[in-house]
Coordinates of C-alpha atoms in Angstrom, one line a residue:
M1192 CA -36.9 39.9 -41.4
T1193 CA -34.9 43.4 -41.8
S1194 CA -36.7 44.7 -38.6
T1195 CA -35.8 40.9 -36.6
V1196 CA -32.1 42.0 -37.6
R1197 CA -32.3 45.2 -36.7
A1198 CA -33.9 44.3 -33.1
L1199 CA -30.8 41.9 -32.8
R1200 CA -28.3 44.4 -33.6
T1201 CA -29.5 46.7 -31.0
R1202 CA -29.3 44.0 -28.4
P1203 CA -26.0 42.1 -28.7
G1204 CA -26.0 40.4 -25.6
F1205 CA -29.5 38.8 -26.1
T1206 CA -28.5 37.8 -29.6
A1207 CA -25.2 36.0 -28.2
V1208 CA -27.4 34.0 -25.6
A1209 CA -30.2 33.0 -28.4
V1210 CA -27.3 31.5 -31.0
L1211 CA -25.2 30.2 -28.1
T1212 CA -28.6 28.4 -26.7
L1213 CA -29.4 27.4 -30.3
A1214 CA -25.9 25.8 -31.1
A1215 CA -26.2 23.9 -27.5
G1216 CA -29.5 22.6 -28.6
F1217 CA -28.3 21.4 -32.2
A1218 CA -25.4 19.6 -30.5
V1219 CA -27.0 17.8 -27.8
N1220 CA -29.4 16.6 -30.2
A1221 CA -26.7 15.5 -32.6
A1222 CA -25.2 13.6 -29.8
I1223 CA -28.5 12.0 -28.7
F1224 CA -29.0 11.1 -32.2
S1225 CA -25.6 9.6 -32.8
L1226 CA -25.9 7.7 -29.7
T1227 CA -29.5 6.2 -30.2
R1228 CA -28.2 5.2 -33.9
T1229 CA -25.0 3.5 -32.3
V1230 CA -26.7 1.7 -29.3
L1231 CA -30.4 1.2 -31.0
L1232 CA -30.5 1.5 -34.6
R1233 CA -27.6 -0.1 -36.1
P1234 CA -28.2 -4.0 -36.5
L1235 CA -26.1 -6.3 -34.2
P1236 CA -22.9 -7.6 -36.1
Y1237 CA -23.8 -11.2 -35.9
R1238 CA -25.4 -13.3 -38.9
D1239 CA -29.5 -13.3 -38.9
A1240 CA -29.3 -10.9 -36.0
E1241 CA -33.0 -10.2 -35.9
R1242 CA -33.6 -14.0 -35.2
L1243 CA -31.5 -13.9 -32.1
V1244 CA -33.6 -14.3 -28.7
L1245 CA -32.1 -14.7 -25.2
V1246 CA -34.0 -17.0 -23.3
G1247 CA -34.5 -16.8 -19.2
E1248 CA -36.2 -17.7 -16.4
A1249 CA -38.2 -16.0 -13.8
S1250 CA -39.3 -17.2 -10.0
P1251 CA -42.1 -14.8 -9.1
L1252 CA -42.6 -16.6 -6.0
R1253 CA -38.9 -16.0 -5.1
G1254 CA -38.9 -12.5 -6.3
V1255 CA -36.8 -13.1 -9.0
P1256 CA -38.0 -11.2 -12.5
Y1257 CA -35.3 -12.9 -14.8
S1258 CA -32.4 -15.2 -14.2
A1259 CA -30.1 -17.4 -16.4
V1260 CA -31.8 -20.7 -17.3
V1261 CA -30.6 -23.4 -14.5
P1262 CA -28.7 -26.3 -17.0
A1263 CA -30.8 -28.8 -15.9
N1264 CA -34.0 -27.1 -17.3
Y1265 CA -32.0 -25.9 -20.7
D1266 CA -31.5 -29.7 -21.3
V1267 CA -34.6 -30.3 -20.8
W1268 CA -36.0 -27.4 -23.6
R1269 CA -33.1 -28.3 -25.8
E1270 CA -34.9 -31.8 -26.1
R1271 CA -38.5 -30.8 -26.0
V1272 CA -38.7 -27.3 -27.7
T1273 CA -39.0 -27.3 -31.2
A1274 CA -39.6 -23.6 -32.2
F1275 CA -36.1 -22.8 -32.4
E1276 CA -33.5 -24.1 -35.2
V1277 CA -30.4 -24.0 -32.9
T1278 CA -29.8 -23.3 -29.5
A1279 CA -26.8 -22.6 -27.3
A1280 CA -26.0 -22.2 -23.7
F1281 CA -23.5 -19.6 -22.6
R1282 CA -22.1 -18.2 -19.4
F1283 CA -19.8 -15.3 -18.3
V1284 CA -16.8 -16.4 -16.3
Y1285 CA -13.8 -14.7 -15.2
F1286 CA -10.5 -16.4 -15.6
T1287 CA -7.1 -15.0 -14.2
L1288 CA -4.0 -14.5 -16.4
S1289 CA -0.7 -15.3 -14.7
G1290 CA 2.6 -16.0 -15.8
Q1291 CA 4.8 -13.6 -17.3
I1292 CA 2.1 -10.9 -16.1
D1293 CA 2.9 -9.4 -13.1
P1294 CA 0.9 -8.8 -10.9
P1295 CA -2.0 -11.5 -12.5
V1296 CA -4.9 -9.9 -14.5
R1297 CA -8.7 -10.7 -13.6
V1298 CA -10.5 -11.0 -17.2
Q1299 CA -13.9 -11.7 -18.1
G1300 CA -14.7 -14.6 -21.0
V1301 CA -17.5 -16.7 -21.8
T1302 CA -18.1 -20.4 -21.5
A1303 CA -20.3 -21.7 -24.3
A1304 CA -21.7 -24.6 -26.0
P1305 CA -20.2 -26.0 -29.3
A1306 CA -23.2 -24.7 -31.3
F1307 CA -23.0 -21.0 -30.0
F1308 CA -20.0 -19.2 -31.8
P1309 CA -21.2 -20.8 -35.1
M1310 CA -24.9 -19.9 -34.4
L1311 CA -23.5 -16.3 -34.3
G1312 CA -21.3 -16.6 -37.6
I1313 CA -18.4 -15.5 -35.6
T1314 CA -15.1 -17.5 -34.9
P1315 CA -13.7 -17.4 -31.4
L1316 CA -10.0 -16.1 -31.1
R1317 CA -9.2 -19.3 -28.7
S1318 CA -11.1 -22.0 -27.8
C1319 CA -10.7 -25.7 -26.3
P1320 CA -12.1 -27.8 -29.1
G1321 CA -12.9 -31.3 -27.4
R1322 CA -12.1 -30.4 -24.1
A1323 CA -15.4 -31.3 -22.8
S1324 CA -14.4 -29.8 -19.4
S1325 CA -14.7 -26.2 -20.7
V1326 CA -18.1 -26.6 -22.4
V1327 CA -21.4 -26.1 -21.3
N1328 CA -23.9 -28.3 -23.1

């Protein structure tokens, strides 16, 4: 150990590069672990998150490996498939907020079946209860 410290003292440039390389390696390792933990390892913030699944359709003949479920197919699946405790369809939609906002702003929202938010265990900030035109069954 003494000879190693003596050798590093005689070559300060090499020592500085080695220490900086180790420090950069530790920092990158910590950043990657934090990102992995946040994105992959932490559970989703929903009730029974380990039981949630997203079901889609594939059409290999048309070259579509995955797409959202067609509403007619969802209706059939909801009636016939008993493997799921609850099913709820949703889709992302865009709205334009205007009025007192200048210029109008385009925002993304979700149109969902009535069971969607209770299934996740969350309460939406705004909804249109009882307005069938805003609900996807």
